[in-house]
Amino acid sequence: MKKLALLISFAAMMIFSGCASTTQGGAVGIDRSQFITVSEAEMDQSAALAYRQITAQANAKHVLNTDKKLTDRVRGISKRLIAQVGAFRKDALKWNWQVNVINDPTINAWCMPGGRIVVYTGIIEKLKLTDAELAAILGHEMSHALREHSRERASTEQMKDVGIAVASSAAGLGDLGSAALNMAAQYTFTLPFSRTHETEADLMGVELMA
């Protein structure tokens, strides 16, 4: 019972202390209160390590920024978008933004926390993107970082794990019970958040591009 009480107290403390908005609303008015408990420093450190690993591996395979013209194009568009991030958060203007292009057929692009961007050549070449279309994609991905959706998602997962522990302890369930509750949380709590994140990134990305 003592363990259960501690878990409940910890969960309550996280809920009441973790609600805020990471950005200003901008013209599109994105001001939803976010549940965040994972520290910015922790997330940034994790993102920095992952980004170094990804770019180092790409460099070792000789697929990192192999086309100077294309790399300059992506970086040029990114630079113009980065100049506008102050509309949502002034501190992001001082982020150590990094932009790299990986020669890979994957149709994808992403921006890690702290402004660490990778664009795969596949999304540009296969979709024959114009500068405006590429700006729309980059703006969307940058908005995920500005809005700190990764940190919010990590906080949600952290809280979900605490909730599972509380429910399992109260019900006297073992590992099997926890696994079942985890599956329920995934489909009733985590997935709807992703839709919210995508909508926010769409709206913010359009403003950055404009």
PDB file of C-alpha atoms in Angstrom:
ATOM      1  CA  MET A   1       0.000   0.000   0.000  1.00  0.00           C
ATOM      2  CA  LYS A   2       2.869   2.339   0.791  1.00  0.00           C
ATOM      3  CA  LYS A   3       4.328   1.776  -2.692  1.00  0.00           C
ATOM      4  CA  LEU A   4       0.936   2.427  -4.300  1.00  0.00           C
ATOM      5  CA  ALA A   5       0.495   5.658  -2.336  1.00  0.00           C
ATOM      6  CA  LEU A   6       3.917   6.866  -3.422  1.00  0.00           C
ATOM      7  CA  LEU A   7       3.148   6.079  -7.068  1.00  0.00           C
ATOM      8  CA  ILE A   8      -0.155   7.955  -6.897  1.00  0.00           C
ATOM      9  CA  SER A   9       1.506  10.953  -5.237  1.00  0.00           C
ATOM     10  CA  PHE A  10       4.247  11.001  -7.873  1.00  0.00           C
ATOM     11  CA  ALA A  11       1.695  10.810 -10.689  1.00  0.00           C
ATOM     12  CA  ALA A  12      -0.330  13.666  -9.207  1.00  0.00           C
ATOM     13  CA  MET A  13       2.775  15.808  -8.803  1.00  0.00           C
ATOM     14  CA  MET A  14       3.762  15.224 -12.432  1.00  0.00           C
ATOM     15  CA  ILE A  15       0.292  16.116 -13.706  1.00  0.00           C
ATOM     16  CA  PHE A  16       0.014  19.380 -11.794  1.00  0.00           C
ATOM     17  CA  SER A  17       3.584  20.546 -12.445  1.00  0.00           C
ATOM     18  CA  GLY A  18       3.956  19.538 -16.090  1.00  0.00           C
ATOM     19  CA  CYS A  19       1.393  21.628 -17.957  1.00  0.00           C
ATOM     20  CA  ALA A  20       2.597  24.574 -20.052  1.00  0.00           C
ATOM     21  CA  SER A  21       2.987  25.684 -23.665  1.00  0.00           C
ATOM     22  CA  THR A  22       6.426  25.498 -25.269  1.00  0.00           C
ATOM     23  CA  THR A  23       5.647  28.134 -27.898  1.00  0.00           C
ATOM     24  CA  GLN A  24       3.896  31.405 -28.494  1.00  0.00           C
ATOM     25  CA  GLY A  25       0.751  31.087 -30.596  1.00  0.00           C
ATOM     26  CA  GLY A  26       1.975  32.798 -33.752  1.00  0.00           C
ATOM     27  CA  ALA A  27      -0.569  33.938 -36.328  1.00  0.00           C
ATOM     28  CA  VAL A  28      -2.081  30.435 -36.410  1.00  0.00           C
ATOM     29  CA  GLY A  29      -2.746  30.522 -32.666  1.00  0.00           C
ATOM     30  CA  ILE A  30      -1.121  27.290 -31.489  1.00  0.00           C
ATOM     31  CA  ASP A  31      -1.395  27.708 -27.713  1.00  0.00           C
ATOM     32  CA  ARG A  32      -2.510  24.299 -26.433  1.00  0.00           C
ATOM     33  CA  SER A  33      -1.273  23.534 -22.941  1.00  0.00           C
ATOM     34  CA  GLN A  34       1.201  20.646 -23.097  1.00  0.00           C
ATOM     35  CA  PHE A  35       1.985  17.988 -20.525  1.00  0.00           C
ATOM     36  CA  ILE A  36       5.782  17.935 -20.189  1.00  0.00           C
ATOM     37  CA  THR A  37       7.838  16.321 -17.451  1.00  0.00           C
ATOM     38  CA  VAL A  38      10.994  15.249 -19.289  1.00  0.00           C
ATOM     39  CA  SER A  39      13.632  17.982 -19.042  1.00  0.00           C
ATOM     40  CA  GLU A  40      14.695  19.969 -22.081  1.00  0.00           C
ATOM     41  CA  ALA A  41      18.354  19.275 -21.285  1.00  0.00           C
ATOM     42  CA  GLU A  42      17.743  15.533 -21.146  1.00  0.00           C
ATOM     43  CA  MET A  43      15.937  15.502 -24.471  1.00  0.00           C
ATOM     44  CA  ASP A  44      18.521  17.749 -26.118  1.00  0.00           C
ATOM     45  CA  GLN A  45      21.382  15.545 -24.950  1.00  0.00           C
ATOM     46  CA  SER A  46      19.647  12.458 -26.301  1.00  0.00           C
ATOM     47  CA  ALA A  47      18.911  14.157 -29.636  1.00  0.00           C
ATOM     48  CA  ALA A  48      22.479  15.409 -29.985  1.00  0.00           C
ATOM     49  CA  LEU A  49      23.894  11.936 -29.464  1.00  0.00           C
ATOM     50  CA  ALA A  50      21.448  10.334 -31.896  1.00  0.00           C
ATOM     51  CA  TYR A  51      22.100  12.983 -34.545  1.00  0.00           C
ATOM     52  CA  ARG A  52      25.862  12.558 -34.290  1.00  0.00           C
ATOM     53  CA  GLN A  53      25.491   8.820 -34.683  1.00  0.00           C
ATOM     54  CA  ILE A  54      23.213   9.089 -37.713  1.00  0.00           C
ATOM     55  CA  THR A  55      25.366  11.627 -39.549  1.00  0.00           C
ATOM     56  CA  ALA A  56      28.583   9.794 -38.651  1.00  0.00           C
ATOM     57  CA  GLN A  57      27.201   6.543 -40.048  1.00  0.00           C
ATOM     58  CA  ALA A  58      26.063   8.310 -43.207  1.00  0.00           C
ATOM     59  CA  ASN A  59      29.482   9.908 -43.582  1.00  0.00           C
ATOM     60  CA  ALA A  60      31.207   6.555 -43.133  1.00  0.00           C
ATOM     61  CA  LYS A  61      29.053   5.150 -45.939  1.00  0.00           C
ATOM     62  CA  HIS A  62      29.867   8.183 -48.129  1.00  0.00           C
ATOM     63  CA  VAL A  63      26.204   9.192 -48.433  1.00  0.00           C
ATOM     64  CA  LEU A  64      26.300  12.423 -46.400  1.00  0.00           C
ATOM     65  CA  ASN A  65      25.938  15.662 -48.388  1.00  0.00           C
ATOM     66  CA  THR A  66      27.305  14.064 -51.559  1.00  0.00           C
ATOM     67  CA  ASP A  67      25.523  16.509 -53.875  1.00  0.00           C
ATOM     68  CA  LYS A  68      26.720  20.040 -53.071  1.00  0.00           C
ATOM     69  CA  LYS A  69      24.087  21.722 -55.217  1.00  0.00           C
ATOM     70  CA  LEU A  70      21.256  19.834 -53.556  1.00  0.00           C
ATOM     71  CA  THR A  71      22.722  20.309 -50.087  1.00  0.00           C
ATOM     72  CA  ASP A  72      23.075  24.056 -50.664  1.00  0.00           C
ATOM     73  CA  ARG A  73      19.480  24.175 -51.877  1.00  0.00           C
ATOM     74  CA  VAL A  74      18.154  22.424 -48.759  1.00  0.00           C
ATOM     75  CA  ARG A  75      20.292  24.542 -46.447  1.00  0.00           C
ATOM     76  CA  GLY A  76      19.286  27.745 -48.223  1.00  0.00           C
ATOM     77  CA  ILE A  77      15.577  27.034 -47.821  1.00  0.00           C
ATOM     78  CA  SER A  78      16.122  25.928 -44.223  1.00  0.00           C
ATOM     79  CA  LYS A  79      17.996  29.128 -43.432  1.00  0.00           C
ATOM     80  CA  ARG A  80      15.088  31.249 -44.636  1.00  0.00           C
ATOM     81  CA  LEU A  81      12.653  29.229 -42.521  1.00  0.00           C
ATOM     82  CA  ILE A  82      14.893  29.332 -39.441  1.00  0.00           C
ATOM     83  CA  ALA A  83      14.907  33.134 -39.655  1.00  0.00           C
ATOM     84  CA  GLN A  84      11.146  33.048 -38.952  1.00  0.00           C
ATOM     85  CA  VAL A  85      11.066  30.724 -35.921  1.00  0.00           C
ATOM     86  CA  GLY A  86      10.931  33.700 -33.554  1.00  0.00           C
ATOM     87  CA  ALA A  87       7.234  33.949 -34.333  1.00  0.00           C
ATOM     88  CA  PHE A  88       6.798  30.883 -32.130  1.00  0.00           C
ATOM     89  CA  ARG A  89       9.796  31.016 -29.784  1.00  0.00           C
ATOM     90  CA  LYS A  90      12.623  33.556 -29.621  1.00  0.00           C
ATOM     91  CA  ASP A  91      15.101  31.145 -28.041  1.00  0.00           C
ATOM     92  CA  ALA A  92      14.994  28.920 -31.134  1.00  0.00           C
ATOM     93  CA  LEU A  93      16.752  31.643 -33.103  1.00  0.00           C
ATOM     94  CA  LYS A  94      19.828  30.786 -31.029  1.00  0.00           C
ATOM     95  CA  TRP A  95      19.596  27.026 -31.432  1.00  0.00           C
ATOM     96  CA  ASN A  96      22.531  25.276 -33.062  1.00  0.00           C
ATOM     97  CA  TRP A  97      20.554  24.450 -36.189  1.00  0.00           C
ATOM     98  CA  GLN A  98      22.138  21.735 -38.310  1.00  0.00           C
ATOM     99  CA  VAL A  99      20.991  20.713 -41.783  1.00  0.00           C
ATOM    100  CA  ASN A 100      22.276  17.665 -43.646  1.00  0.00           C
ATOM    101  CA  VAL A 101      21.208  15.687 -46.690  1.00  0.00           C
ATOM    102  CA  ILE A 102      21.597  11.920 -46.845  1.00  0.00           C
ATOM    103  CA  ASN A 103      21.735  10.183 -50.206  1.00  0.00           C
ATOM    104  CA  ASP A 104      19.102   7.540 -49.639  1.00  0.00           C
ATOM    105  CA  PRO A 105      15.898   6.570 -51.532  1.00  0.00           C
ATOM    106  CA  THR A 106      13.825   6.877 -48.367  1.00  0.00           C
ATOM    107  CA  ILE A 107      10.954   9.337 -48.790  1.00  0.00           C
ATOM    108  CA  ASN A 108      11.420  11.167 -45.530  1.00  0.00           C
ATOM    109  CA  ALA A 109      12.747  14.220 -43.705  1.00  0.00           C
ATOM    110  CA  TRP A 110      12.844  15.023 -40.009  1.00  0.00           C
ATOM    111  CA  CYS A 111      13.971  17.538 -37.425  1.00  0.00           C
ATOM    112  CA  MET A 112      15.170  16.378 -34.017  1.00  0.00           C
ATOM    113  CA  PRO A 113      14.848  18.479 -30.858  1.00  0.00           C
ATOM    114  CA  GLY A 114      17.160  21.457 -30.899  1.00  0.00           C
ATOM    115  CA  GLY A 115      16.951  21.978 -34.666  1.00  0.00           C
ATOM    116  CA  ARG A 116      18.814  18.961 -36.046  1.00  0.00           C
ATOM    117  CA  ILE A 117      17.532  18.361 -39.579  1.00  0.00           C
ATOM    118  CA  VAL A 118      18.045  15.531 -42.043  1.00  0.00           C
ATOM    119  CA  VAL A 119      16.502  15.346 -45.502  1.00  0.00           C
ATOM    120  CA  TYR A 120      16.784  12.190 -47.589  1.00  0.00           C
ATOM    121  CA  THR A 121      17.357  12.628 -51.304  1.00  0.00           C
ATOM    122  CA  GLY A 122      14.526  10.199 -52.014  1.00  0.00           C
ATOM    123  CA  ILE A 123      11.808  12.631 -50.938  1.00  0.00           C
ATOM    124  CA  ILE A 124      13.178  15.369 -53.203  1.00  0.00           C
ATOM    125  CA  GLU A 125      13.996  13.270 -56.244  1.00  0.00           C
ATOM    126  CA  LYS A 126      11.072  10.850 -56.257  1.00  0.00           C
ATOM    127  CA  LEU A 127       8.479  13.535 -55.568  1.00  0.00           C
ATOM    128  CA  LYS A 128      10.271  16.111 -57.746  1.00  0.00           C
ATOM    129  CA  LEU A 129       9.776  18.767 -55.097  1.00  0.00           C
ATOM    130  CA  THR A 130       9.747  22.461 -55.939  1.00  0.00           C
ATOM    131  CA  ASP A 131      11.376  24.871 -53.483  1.00  0.00           C
ATOM    132  CA  ALA A 132       7.938  25.769 -52.090  1.00  0.00           C
ATOM    133  CA  GLU A 133       7.008  22.123 -51.574  1.00  0.00           C
ATOM    134  CA  LEU A 134      10.338  21.429 -49.913  1.00  0.00           C
ATOM    135  CA  ALA A 135       9.800  24.485 -47.683  1.00  0.00           C
ATOM    136  CA  ALA A 136       6.407  23.116 -46.650  1.00  0.00           C
ATOM    137  CA  ILE A 137       7.967  19.808 -45.610  1.00  0.00           C
ATOM    138  CA  LEU A 138      10.877  21.432 -43.799  1.00  0.00           C
ATOM    139  CA  GLY A 139       8.567  23.886 -42.046  1.00  0.00           C
ATOM    140  CA  HIS A 140       6.388  21.034 -40.845  1.00  0.00           C
ATOM    141  CA  GLU A 141       9.338  19.055 -39.481  1.00  0.00           C
ATOM    142  CA  MET A 142      10.895  22.125 -37.854  1.00  0.00           C
ATOM    143  CA  SER A 143       7.579  22.831 -36.160  1.00  0.00           C
ATOM    144  CA  HIS A 144       7.687  19.455 -34.419  1.00  0.00           C
ATOM    145  CA  ALA A 145      10.991  20.545 -32.867  1.00  0.00           C
ATOM    146  CA  LEU A 146       9.787  24.058 -32.030  1.00  0.00           C
ATOM    147  CA  ARG A 147       6.693  22.683 -30.356  1.00  0.00           C
ATOM    148  CA  GLU A 148       8.826  20.008 -28.636  1.00  0.00           C
ATOM    149  CA  HIS A 149       6.503  17.210 -29.632  1.00  0.00           C
ATOM    150  CA  SER A 150       9.205  14.603 -28.991  1.00  0.00           C
ATOM    151  CA  ARG A 151       9.617  15.769 -25.391  1.00  0.00           C
ATOM    152  CA  GLU A 152       5.873  15.909 -24.960  1.00  0.00           C
ATOM    153  CA  ARG A 153       5.531  12.376 -26.332  1.00  0.00           C
ATOM    154  CA  ALA A 154       8.320  11.145 -24.030  1.00  0.00           C
ATOM    155  CA  SER A 155       6.545  12.772 -21.076  1.00  0.00           C
ATOM    156  CA  THR A 156       3.293  11.108 -22.066  1.00  0.00           C
ATOM    157  CA  GLU A 157       5.006   7.737 -22.220  1.00  0.00           C
ATOM    158  CA  GLN A 158       6.619   8.383 -18.837  1.00  0.00           C
ATOM    159  CA  MET A 159       3.266   9.234 -17.293  1.00  0.00           C
ATOM    160  CA  LYS A 160       1.653   6.248 -18.965  1.00  0.00           C
ATOM    161  CA  ASP A 161       4.248   3.961 -17.381  1.00  0.00           C
ATOM    162  CA  VAL A 162       3.504   5.454 -13.968  1.00  0.00           C
ATOM    163  CA  GLY A 163      -0.226   4.962 -14.543  1.00  0.00           C
ATOM    164  CA  ILE A 164       0.339   1.349 -15.555  1.00  0.00           C
ATOM    165  CA  ALA A 165       2.366   0.736 -12.419  1.00  0.00           C
ATOM    166  CA  VAL A 166      -0.375   2.282 -10.265  1.00  0.00           C
ATOM    167  CA  ALA A 167      -3.151   0.294 -11.933  1.00  0.00           C
ATOM    168  CA  SER A 168      -1.191  -2.962 -11.828  1.00  0.00           C
ATOM    169  CA  SER A 169      -0.318  -2.503  -8.183  1.00  0.00           C
ATOM    170  CA  ALA A 170      -3.909  -1.684  -7.233  1.00  0.00           C
ATOM    171  CA  ALA A 171      -5.284  -4.677  -9.134  1.00  0.00           C
ATOM    172  CA  GLY A 172      -2.564  -7.056  -8.008  1.00  0.00           C
ATOM    173  CA  LEU A 173      -1.587  -7.769 -11.594  1.00  0.00           C
ATOM    174  CA  GLY A 174       1.743  -9.157 -12.682  1.00  0.00           C
ATOM    175  CA  ASP A 175       3.662  -8.595 -15.926  1.00  0.00           C
ATOM    176  CA  LEU A 176       0.799  -9.895 -18.062  1.00  0.00           C
ATOM    177  CA  GLY A 177      -1.589  -7.324 -16.596  1.00  0.00           C
ATOM    178  CA  SER A 178       0.874  -4.515 -17.197  1.00  0.00           C
ATOM    179  CA  ALA A 179       1.334  -5.559 -20.818  1.00  0.00           C
ATOM    180  CA  ALA A 180      -2.427  -5.514 -21.400  1.00  0.00           C
ATOM    181  CA  LEU A 181      -2.782  -2.080 -19.839  1.00  0.00           C
ATOM    182  CA  ASN A 182       0.126  -0.812 -21.928  1.00  0.00           C
ATOM    183  CA  MET A 183      -1.629  -1.902 -25.113  1.00  0.00           C
ATOM    184  CA  ALA A 184      -4.811  -0.131 -24.025  1.00  0.00           C
ATOM    185  CA  ALA A 185      -2.911   3.058 -23.289  1.00  0.00           C
ATOM    186  CA  GLN A 186      -1.272   2.965 -26.701  1.00  0.00           C
ATOM    187  CA  TYR A 187      -4.568   2.965 -28.573  1.00  0.00           C
ATOM    188  CA  THR A 188      -6.628   5.212 -26.329  1.00  0.00           C
ATOM    189  CA  PHE A 189      -4.081   7.773 -25.142  1.00  0.00           C
ATOM    190  CA  THR A 190      -0.930   7.863 -27.258  1.00  0.00           C
ATOM    191  CA  LEU A 191      -2.309   7.713 -30.808  1.00  0.00           C
ATOM    192  CA  PRO A 192      -4.736  10.669 -30.541  1.00  0.00           C
ATOM    193  CA  PHE A 193      -1.816  12.794 -29.355  1.00  0.00           C
ATOM    194  CA  SER A 194       0.025  12.075 -32.577  1.00  0.00           C
ATOM    195  CA  ARG A 195      -2.853  13.444 -34.625  1.00  0.00           C
ATOM    196  CA  THR A 196      -2.799  16.624 -32.559  1.00  0.00           C
ATOM    197  CA  HIS A 197       0.933  16.987 -33.102  1.00  0.00           C
ATOM    198  CA  GLU A 198       0.630  16.565 -36.851  1.00  0.00           C
ATOM    199  CA  THR A 199      -2.113  19.188 -37.090  1.00  0.00           C
ATOM    200  CA  GLU A 200      -0.078  21.666 -35.071  1.00  0.00           C
ATOM    201  CA  ALA A 201       3.007  21.044 -37.217  1.00  0.00           C
ATOM    202  CA  ASP A 202       0.938  21.532 -40.374  1.00  0.00           C
ATOM    203  CA  LEU A 203      -0.359  24.918 -39.229  1.00  0.00           C
ATOM    204  CA  MET A 204       2.948  26.152 -37.840  1.00  0.00           C
ATOM    205  CA  GLY A 205       4.825  24.914 -40.888  1.00  0.00           C
ATOM    206  CA  VAL A 206       2.541  26.839 -43.225  1.00  0.00           C
ATOM    207  CA  GLU A 207       3.174  30.025 -41.229  1.00  0.00           C
ATOM    208  CA  LEU A 208       6.953  29.518 -41.357  1.00  0.00           C
ATOM    209  CA  MET A 209       6.778  28.895 -45.103  1.00  0.00           C
ATOM    210  CA  ALA A 210       4.565  31.933 -45.700  1.00  0.00           C
TER     211      ALA A 210
END
